[in-house]
Coordinates of C-alpha atoms and ligand atoms in Angstrom, one line a residue:
M1 CA -111.4 23.8 29.6
S2 CA -111.6 21.2 32.1
P3 CA -110.3 22.4 36.0
K4 CA -107.5 19.8 35.7
L5 CA -106.0 21.3 32.5
A6 CA -106.4 24.9 34.4
N7 CA -104.1 23.7 37.2
R8 CA -101.5 22.6 35.0
P9 CA -98.9 25.0 34.4
G10 CA -98.5 26.2 30.9
R11 CA -96.4 24.3 28.4
W12 CA -94.6 27.2 27.4
F13 CA -93.8 28.3 31.0
V14 CA -92.3 24.9 31.6
Y15 CA -90.0 25.2 28.4
S16 CA -89.1 28.8 29.7
L17 CA -87.9 27.3 33.0
I18 CA -85.9 24.9 31.2
G19 CA -84.5 27.1 28.8
L20 CA -83.6 29.6 31.7
F21 CA -81.8 27.1 33.8
L22 CA -79.7 25.6 30.4
F23 CA -78.9 29.2 30.0
L24 CA -77.7 30.0 33.5
S25 CA -76.0 26.8 34.1
L26 CA -74.2 27.6 30.7
S27 CA -73.1 30.9 31.2
I28 CA -71.6 30.0 35.0
T29 CA -69.7 27.1 33.2
L30 CA -68.5 29.8 30.7
A31 CA -67.6 32.2 33.3
A32 CA -65.9 29.7 35.5
I33 CA -63.7 28.3 32.2
L34 CA -62.7 31.9 31.6
L35 CA -61.9 32.7 34.9
L36 CA -59.8 29.5 35.1
R37 CA -58.1 30.1 31.9
R38 CA -57.2 33.8 32.8
G39 CA -55.5 32.3 36.1
R40 CA -53.5 29.6 33.7
L41 CA -52.8 32.2 30.7
P42 CA -49.0 33.6 30.8
R43 CA -49.1 37.1 31.7
T44 CA -46.9 40.1 30.6
G45 CA -45.2 42.6 32.9
L46 CA -42.4 45.5 32.4
I47 CA -39.3 44.8 33.9
T48 CA -38.8 48.1 36.2
G49 CA -35.2 47.3 37.6
S50 CA -31.7 46.3 36.8
S51 CA -31.7 43.6 39.6
M52 CA -32.2 40.6 36.9
E53 CA -30.4 42.6 34.0
P54 CA -27.9 39.7 33.1
V55 CA -30.9 37.5 32.1
L56 CA -33.6 39.8 31.5
R57 CA -32.0 43.4 30.5
G58 CA -34.0 46.1 31.9
P59 CA -33.2 49.7 31.3
R60 CA -29.5 51.1 31.1
F61 CA -27.9 54.3 31.3
S62 CA -24.9 55.1 29.7
W63 CA -22.5 57.3 30.9
T64 CA -18.9 58.7 29.8
C65 CA -16.2 59.3 32.2
P66 CA -14.7 62.9 31.5
D67 CA -11.3 61.8 33.0
C68 CA -10.6 58.6 31.5
S69 CA -13.3 58.4 28.5
E70 CA -14.4 54.9 29.6
T71 CA -18.1 54.5 28.7
Q72 CA -19.8 52.6 31.2
E73 CA -23.5 51.6 31.6
F74 CA -25.7 51.6 34.8
G75 CA -28.8 50.1 35.6
L76 CA -31.3 53.1 35.8
D77 CA -32.7 52.2 39.3
T78 CA -29.1 52.6 40.7
C79 CA -28.8 56.0 39.1
K80 CA -30.2 58.5 41.9
S81 CA -30.9 62.2 41.1
H82 CA -28.2 64.7 42.3
Q83 CA -25.6 62.2 43.2
P84 CA -22.5 62.3 41.0
F85 CA -21.3 58.9 39.3
R86 CA -18.1 57.4 40.0
C87 CA -15.9 56.1 37.5
R88 CA -15.2 52.3 37.9
W89 CA -12.0 52.6 35.8
C90 CA -10.6 55.7 37.2
G91 CA -12.3 56.5 40.5
T92 CA -13.2 59.9 39.3
R93 CA -16.4 61.3 40.7
D94 CA -17.9 63.7 38.0
P95 CA -19.8 66.8 39.6
K96 CA -21.5 67.3 36.4
S97 CA -23.0 63.9 36.3
A98 CA -25.1 64.7 39.7
V99 CA -28.5 65.5 37.8
D100 CA -32.1 65.2 38.2
F101 CA -32.8 61.8 36.6
E102 CA -36.8 62.8 36.5
A103 CA -36.2 66.5 35.0
D104 CA -33.4 66.1 32.6
A105 CA -34.7 65.3 29.2
N106 CA -31.3 64.6 27.6
I107 CA -31.0 61.8 30.1
Q108 CA -34.4 60.2 29.5
E109 CA -33.4 60.0 25.6
R110 CA -30.4 58.0 26.6
I111 CA -32.1 55.6 28.6
N112 CA -33.1 52.0 26.5
P113 CA -36.8 51.5 27.2
G114 CA -37.3 48.8 29.7
E115 CA -38.4 45.2 28.3
Q116 CA -41.3 42.8 29.0
V117 CA -41.4 39.5 30.6
R118 CA -43.9 36.7 30.1
Y119 CA -44.8 35.0 33.4
A120 CA -47.1 32.2 34.7
T121 CA -49.3 32.9 37.9
L122 CA -48.5 30.9 41.3
R123 CA -51.7 29.3 40.7
S124 CA -51.0 28.0 37.1
M125 CA -47.5 26.6 38.3
R126 CA -49.2 25.0 41.3
S127 CA -50.8 22.8 38.6
I128 CA -47.7 22.8 36.4
R129 CA -45.6 21.4 38.8
A130 CA -48.2 19.0 40.6
M131 CA -45.9 16.1 40.3
E132 CA -42.8 18.1 41.7
I133 CA -44.8 19.3 44.8
A134 CA -45.9 15.9 45.5
T135 CA -42.3 14.7 45.6
G136 CA -41.1 17.7 47.2
R137 CA -39.0 18.8 44.5
A138 CA -41.2 21.9 44.7
Q139 CA -42.3 23.6 47.2
P140 CA -46.4 23.8 48.3
S141 CA -46.4 27.3 46.9
G142 CA -45.3 26.2 43.3
L143 CA -41.9 27.7 43.4
V144 CA -38.5 26.1 43.1
R145 CA -35.2 27.4 44.0
G146 CA -33.7 29.3 41.3
D147 CA -37.0 30.6 40.0
I148 CA -37.3 34.2 38.8
V149 CA -40.3 35.4 40.8
V150 CA -42.5 38.0 40.0
F151 CA -43.8 39.8 43.2
Q152 CA -45.6 42.8 44.6
E153 CA -45.3 43.9 48.0
S154 CA -48.5 45.8 48.4
Q155 CA -51.5 46.4 46.0
S156 CA -50.2 49.9 45.0
A157 CA -46.4 48.8 44.8
K158 CA -44.8 47.9 41.1
R159 CA -44.3 44.5 40.2
E160 CA -40.6 43.6 40.5
V161 CA -38.4 40.4 39.5
K162 CA -35.7 38.6 41.6
R163 CA -34.5 35.2 41.8
A164 CA -36.1 32.9 44.9
F165 CA -33.5 31.1 46.9
G166 CA -34.8 31.0 50.3
F167 CA -38.2 29.0 51.2
P168 CA -39.9 28.8 54.8
A169 CA -38.1 26.8 57.5
E170 CA -34.6 27.1 55.7
Q171 CA -31.3 28.7 56.6
I172 CA -29.8 30.5 53.9
A173 CA -26.6 32.0 54.0
I174 CA -24.0 33.7 51.6
E175 CA -20.4 32.9 51.8
S176 CA -17.3 33.8 49.5
G177 CA -19.8 34.5 46.4
D178 CA -21.9 31.1 47.0
V179 CA -25.2 30.3 48.5
F180 CA -25.7 27.6 51.2
I181 CA -28.7 26.1 52.0
N182 CA -29.3 24.8 55.5
G183 CA -25.4 24.5 55.4
E184 CA -25.2 22.7 52.2
R185 CA -23.8 24.4 48.9
W186 CA -26.6 25.1 46.7
C187 CA -25.0 22.9 43.3
K188 CA -26.9 24.1 39.9
S189 CA -27.6 21.8 37.1
L190 CA -25.8 22.7 33.9
E191 CA -28.7 24.3 32.3
Q192 CA -29.8 26.1 35.5
S193 CA -26.2 27.6 35.5
L194 CA -26.5 28.4 32.0
R195 CA -29.6 30.1 32.7
Q196 CA -28.2 32.5 35.2
S197 CA -24.6 33.0 33.8
I198 CA -23.4 36.3 32.9
L199 CA -22.1 36.6 29.4
I200 CA -18.6 38.6 29.6
N201 CA -17.7 37.9 25.9
A202 CA -18.3 36.4 22.4
W203 CA -16.9 35.5 19.3
E204 CA -18.2 34.7 15.9
G205 CA -16.9 32.7 13.2
A206 CA -13.5 31.5 14.2
E207 CA -11.8 28.7 12.2
L208 CA -9.3 26.1 13.7
A209 CA -7.4 24.5 11.2
E210 CA -4.8 21.7 11.4
N211 CA -2.0 22.4 13.8
G212 CA 1.6 22.7 13.0
G213 CA 3.4 24.5 10.1
S214 CA 3.5 21.9 7.3
Q215 CA 0.7 23.5 5.2
K216 CA 1.9 25.5 2.4
N217 CA 0.8 28.8 2.9
Q218 CA 1.5 28.5 6.7
D219 CA -2.0 29.5 7.7
P220 CA -2.5 30.5 11.4
S221 CA -4.4 28.0 13.2
W222 CA -7.1 30.4 14.0
V223 CA -8.9 32.2 11.3
F224 CA -10.8 34.9 12.1
T225 CA -13.4 36.0 9.7
D226 CA -14.6 39.2 11.5
R227 CA -12.5 41.3 13.2
A228 CA -14.7 42.7 15.7
F229 CA -13.7 40.3 18.8
E230 CA -11.1 40.3 21.1
G231 CA -9.2 37.1 20.7
V232 CA -5.9 36.9 20.1
L233 CA -3.4 34.2 19.3
S234 CA -1.0 33.8 22.2
P235 CA 1.4 37.0 21.5
D236 CA 4.6 34.4 21.1
N237 CA 2.8 32.3 18.4
I238 CA 1.2 35.2 16.1
E239 CA 4.2 35.0 14.0
P240 CA 6.2 31.7 13.0
K241 CA 9.0 31.4 14.8
E242 CA 12.0 32.5 12.8
N243 CA 13.9 29.4 12.8
A244 CA 10.7 27.0 12.6
S245 CA 11.3 24.5 9.9
D246 CA 7.9 23.2 7.8
S247 CA 8.2 19.9 10.0
Q248 CA 8.3 22.0 13.4
T249 CA 4.9 22.3 15.3
V250 CA 4.3 25.8 15.9
E251 CA 1.9 26.0 19.1
R252 CA -1.0 28.2 18.8
K253 CA -3.7 28.8 21.1
L254 CA -6.9 31.0 21.3
Q255 CA -6.8 33.0 24.2
F256 CA -9.6 34.9 26.0
V257 CA -8.3 37.8 27.1
S258 CA -9.3 39.8 30.7
P259 CA -8.6 43.4 30.8
K260 CA -6.6 42.8 33.9
T261 CA -6.0 39.5 35.4
H262 CA -8.3 36.7 36.4
L263 CA -12.1 37.4 35.5
D264 CA -13.8 39.6 38.4
N265 CA -17.4 40.2 39.4
Q266 CA -17.9 43.4 37.7
L267 CA -21.1 43.9 35.8
Q268 CA -23.3 46.9 36.4
L269 CA -21.4 48.3 39.3
N270 CA -23.7 50.6 41.2
A271 CA -23.5 54.1 39.9
H272 CA -22.4 56.0 43.0
D273 CA -20.4 53.4 45.0
S274 CA -17.4 51.1 44.5
H275 CA -18.2 47.6 45.8
A276 CA -15.3 45.0 46.3
I277 CA -13.8 43.8 42.9
V278 CA -13.2 40.1 43.4
P279 CA -11.7 37.2 40.9
I280 CA -14.3 35.1 39.8
Q281 CA -13.4 31.3 40.3
D282 CA -16.8 30.1 38.7
F283 CA -16.9 30.6 35.0
G284 CA -17.0 28.6 31.6
F285 CA -17.4 28.9 27.9
A286 CA -19.5 27.5 25.3
F287 CA -19.1 27.0 21.4
Q288 CA -21.5 26.0 18.7
V289 CA -20.2 23.7 16.3
M290 CA -21.5 21.7 13.1
T291 CA -21.6 18.1 14.0
P292 CA -21.4 16.4 10.5
V293 CA -17.8 17.7 9.7
A294 CA -14.7 15.6 10.0
S295 CA -12.7 14.7 13.4
W296 CA -10.8 17.0 15.3
E297 CA -9.2 17.3 18.7
I298 CA -8.6 20.3 21.0
H299 CA -7.3 20.9 24.7
C300 CA -8.6 23.9 26.8
Q301 CA -7.0 25.0 29.8
M302 CA -9.0 27.4 32.3
H303 CA -7.1 29.5 34.8
S304 CA -9.1 30.1 38.1
P305 CA -7.3 31.6 41.2
V306 CA -7.9 28.1 42.7
C307 CA -7.5 25.7 40.0
E308 CA -6.4 25.3 36.3
P309 CA -8.0 22.4 34.9
E310 CA -7.2 21.1 31.5
I311 CA -9.7 19.3 29.4
A312 CA -9.2 17.4 26.2
I313 CA -12.3 17.4 23.8
E314 CA -12.1 15.1 21.1
W315 CA -14.8 14.7 18.2
N316 CA -14.7 11.6 16.0
G317 CA -17.5 12.2 13.5
S318 CA -20.3 10.7 15.9
E319 CA -19.4 11.1 19.5
F320 CA -17.5 13.4 21.8
K321 CA -14.8 12.2 24.2
L322 CA -14.1 14.5 26.9
K323 CA -11.2 14.1 29.4
Y324 CA -10.2 15.8 32.6
A325 CA -7.4 14.4 34.9
E326 CA -6.6 10.9 34.3
E327 CA -9.0 9.0 36.1
S328 CA -12.2 10.8 34.6
A329 CA -13.1 10.9 30.8
I330 CA -16.6 10.1 28.9
S331 CA -17.5 9.4 25.7
Q332 CA -20.8 11.0 24.7
S333 CA -22.5 9.9 21.4
I334 CA -24.4 12.6 19.4
P335 CA -27.2 11.6 16.9
R336 CA -26.2 12.7 13.1
T337 CA -27.6 16.1 12.6
D338 CA -27.1 19.1 10.3
K339 CA -27.9 21.7 12.9
P340 CA -25.1 23.1 14.8
I341 CA -24.7 22.0 18.2
W342 CA -23.5 23.7 21.6
L343 CA -20.9 22.3 24.0
A344 CA -20.5 23.9 27.1
I345 CA -17.7 23.6 29.6
A346 CA -17.8 25.3 33.1
M347 CA -16.5 25.4 36.5
V348 CA -19.6 25.7 38.7
D349 CA -20.4 25.4 42.5
G350 CA -16.9 23.2 43.1
Y351 CA -17.8 21.2 39.9
L352 CA -16.1 20.8 36.5
V353 CA -19.1 20.3 34.5
A354 CA -19.8 19.8 30.5
G355 CA -22.5 18.9 28.2
S356 CA -24.9 20.6 25.8
P357 CA -27.1 23.0 27.1
D358 CA -30.1 21.0 28.0
E359 CA -27.9 17.6 29.0
E360 CA -25.2 17.4 31.4
W361 CA -22.9 14.8 30.5
F362 CA -20.2 15.0 32.6
R363 CA -19.5 16.1 36.2
T364 CA -16.2 15.8 38.5
K365 CA -15.4 17.4 41.8
L366 CA -12.7 20.2 41.2
P367 CA -10.0 20.6 44.0
S368 CA -11.6 22.3 47.2
K369 CA -11.7 26.0 47.1
V370 CA -8.5 27.3 48.7
K371 CA -7.0 30.2 47.1
D372 CA -3.9 29.1 45.7
T373 CA -1.1 32.1 46.1
A374 CA 0.9 30.6 43.4
I375 CA -1.6 30.7 40.6
E376 CA -2.9 33.9 41.7
N377 CA 0.5 35.7 41.6
R378 CA 0.9 34.8 38.1
K379 CA -1.8 37.1 37.1
I380 CA -2.7 35.2 34.4
Q381 CA -4.7 37.3 31.6
Y382 CA -6.0 34.4 29.9
P383 CA -8.6 32.6 31.9
I384 CA -9.6 30.2 29.0
E385 CA -7.1 28.8 26.2
I386 CA -8.1 26.7 23.7
S387 CA -5.2 24.9 21.5
P388 CA -5.9 22.9 18.3
I389 CA -4.3 19.5 18.7
S390 CA -5.7 17.9 15.1
G391 CA -8.4 18.5 12.6
N392 CA -10.5 21.3 11.4
L393 CA -12.9 22.9 13.8
K394 CA -14.8 26.0 12.7
L395 CA -16.3 27.8 15.6
D396 CA -19.5 29.5 14.8
Q397 CA -19.9 31.1 17.9
L398 CA -17.7 30.9 21.3
L399 CA -19.0 32.7 24.5
V400 CA -17.3 33.2 27.7
F401 CA -19.6 33.6 30.6
R402 CA -19.4 33.5 34.8
D403 CA -21.6 32.4 37.4
I404 CA -22.8 35.0 40.0
H405 CA -20.6 36.0 42.7
Y406 CA -23.0 36.8 45.7
R407 CA -22.1 39.1 48.4
G408 CA -23.8 39.7 51.8
Q409 CA -24.9 43.0 53.0
G410 CA -22.7 45.8 51.6
D411 CA -19.4 44.5 50.9
S412 CA -19.7 41.9 53.3
E413 CA -18.5 38.4 52.4
S414 CA -21.4 36.6 54.5
Q415 CA -25.0 37.0 55.7
V416 CA -27.2 34.4 57.1
W417 CA -31.2 34.4 56.9
E418 CA -33.6 32.3 59.1
P419 CA -36.8 33.7 57.4
G420 CA -39.1 31.5 59.2
D421 CA -42.4 31.5 56.9
R422 CA -41.1 33.9 54.7
L423 CA -38.9 33.8 51.6
V424 CA -35.3 35.1 50.5
V425 CA -34.8 36.6 47.1
L426 CA -31.7 37.9 45.7
G427 CA -30.7 39.7 42.5
D428 CA -28.3 38.5 39.9
N429 CA -27.0 41.9 39.3
V430 CA -25.6 42.1 42.8
S431 CA -24.0 45.4 42.8
C432 CA -27.2 47.0 42.1
S433 CA -30.1 44.7 43.4
S434 CA -32.0 45.8 46.5
D435 CA -33.0 42.3 47.7
S436 CA -33.2 40.3 51.1
R437 CA -29.6 41.5 51.9
D438 CA -30.8 44.8 52.7
R439 CA -34.5 45.4 52.1
W440 CA -36.0 42.5 53.7
P441 CA -33.4 41.0 56.1
D442 CA -36.2 39.0 57.8
G443 CA -37.5 37.9 54.3
L444 CA -40.1 38.5 51.8
S445 CA -44.1 37.8 52.7
T446 CA -45.1 34.5 50.5
Q447 CA -48.2 36.5 49.9
A448 CA -46.1 39.0 47.7
A449 CA -45.2 36.1 45.1
K450 CA -47.4 36.5 42.5
G451 CA -45.9 34.5 39.7
V452 CA -42.9 32.8 37.9
V453 CA -41.2 34.1 34.8
L454 CA -41.3 31.6 31.9
Q455 CA -38.0 31.5 30.1
V456 CA -39.2 30.1 26.6
E457 CA -35.5 30.6 25.0
S458 CA -32.6 27.7 25.4
P459 CA -30.0 28.9 27.8
M460 CA -28.1 29.6 24.9
E461 CA -30.1 31.9 23.6
V462 CA -30.5 33.8 26.9
L463 CA -26.7 34.3 26.8
L464 CA -26.9 35.4 23.2
R465 CA -29.2 37.9 24.0
Q466 CA -26.8 39.5 26.8
R467 CA -24.6 40.3 23.8
R468 CA -24.3 44.0 23.5
Ligands
LIG501 ZN1 -12.8 57.4 34.7

């Protein structure tokens, strides 16, 4: 062996060095990819409270009042041990309902288990919304106003969900049920509003036949194929009028009946408290129709304590025509489809909006929000009325929903935050939610935010899921 050769490192040594290097770099790359993926993957979490119950459905507790026998449901986290419930209908406080929630096995059985949510980490939201962040439509943190945020106050705390409303350097205010950002009323898109709407009632399978009494069997205008809903024909018009001849038009309406007068903000009231019940001014309805069917025309009238818009809707086989007041009318063509489509009409944030759940077609300003005592005194029990004008419309689904009516701390109608570098979060279930109003009057730390709940369903599916 020559000395020259002896000084050369062995061939195998060089190979194993290269091999080791390749192995190490491959492992590091793999680990990095795995870590990165883990940050991007949606996570799953349990809904622990009822703050966001209308949209996410958390645990519920059902209780029947011994005095008036009304069964009512409360969010589990509003039920405090050893405190009697207060009936929302008759006001009775039932001492027997003051029980230990942790200990009472019977009660545990009546509690529906919580549900899971899927959420994306803030890091992945930042990459998903890179464009929006660059153009200022999203916060640098990756959040957008109205997001359902998953947050955790400390390492040992439970993860919770609430809606993000206020961001650093903003002034947030609640006033008469609405949220104001830097003095401006927050106006949602139709889709956003549907996503956070609270379902009040739903019907299935109502058929709207041609109006008028000329048909042989005097078919009622609305035929219900299922008895489970509470829609009624206008009481005067259930039976044809005594002297009505065949040629006379019998006026019929489908009226959504609210138990008292106007729609109110009752949902899951706090189990032990009574909060102010106020008439709701922001509500709407949506219906599902098969598009290929022949033409029809209906009139819809909405009654809120401040205004009573009347909307004419016409379908001519390929396009919708919507008309509200003389000056505002639109036509919207719909591509021919065999699938049923949804049409939604709502009064929201001072506007009358209409469209399909994911596309807004129509938006016009409603008269400004001044309580009209004349309307209010009429105590209308029918917030929504639909009258057939012509044609035959089968409604597969009809949903009536309302917007969230925000209140300030306690029963106060207003509250203002200037959270500096922190967040303002509110729950949709206003009566039960413990949020920025009482828990973090100075705001919630931005570090507590962990992710954004992914809403994979369409806004209509979210509403349908609220059906009990
Ligand atoms: Zn009662």
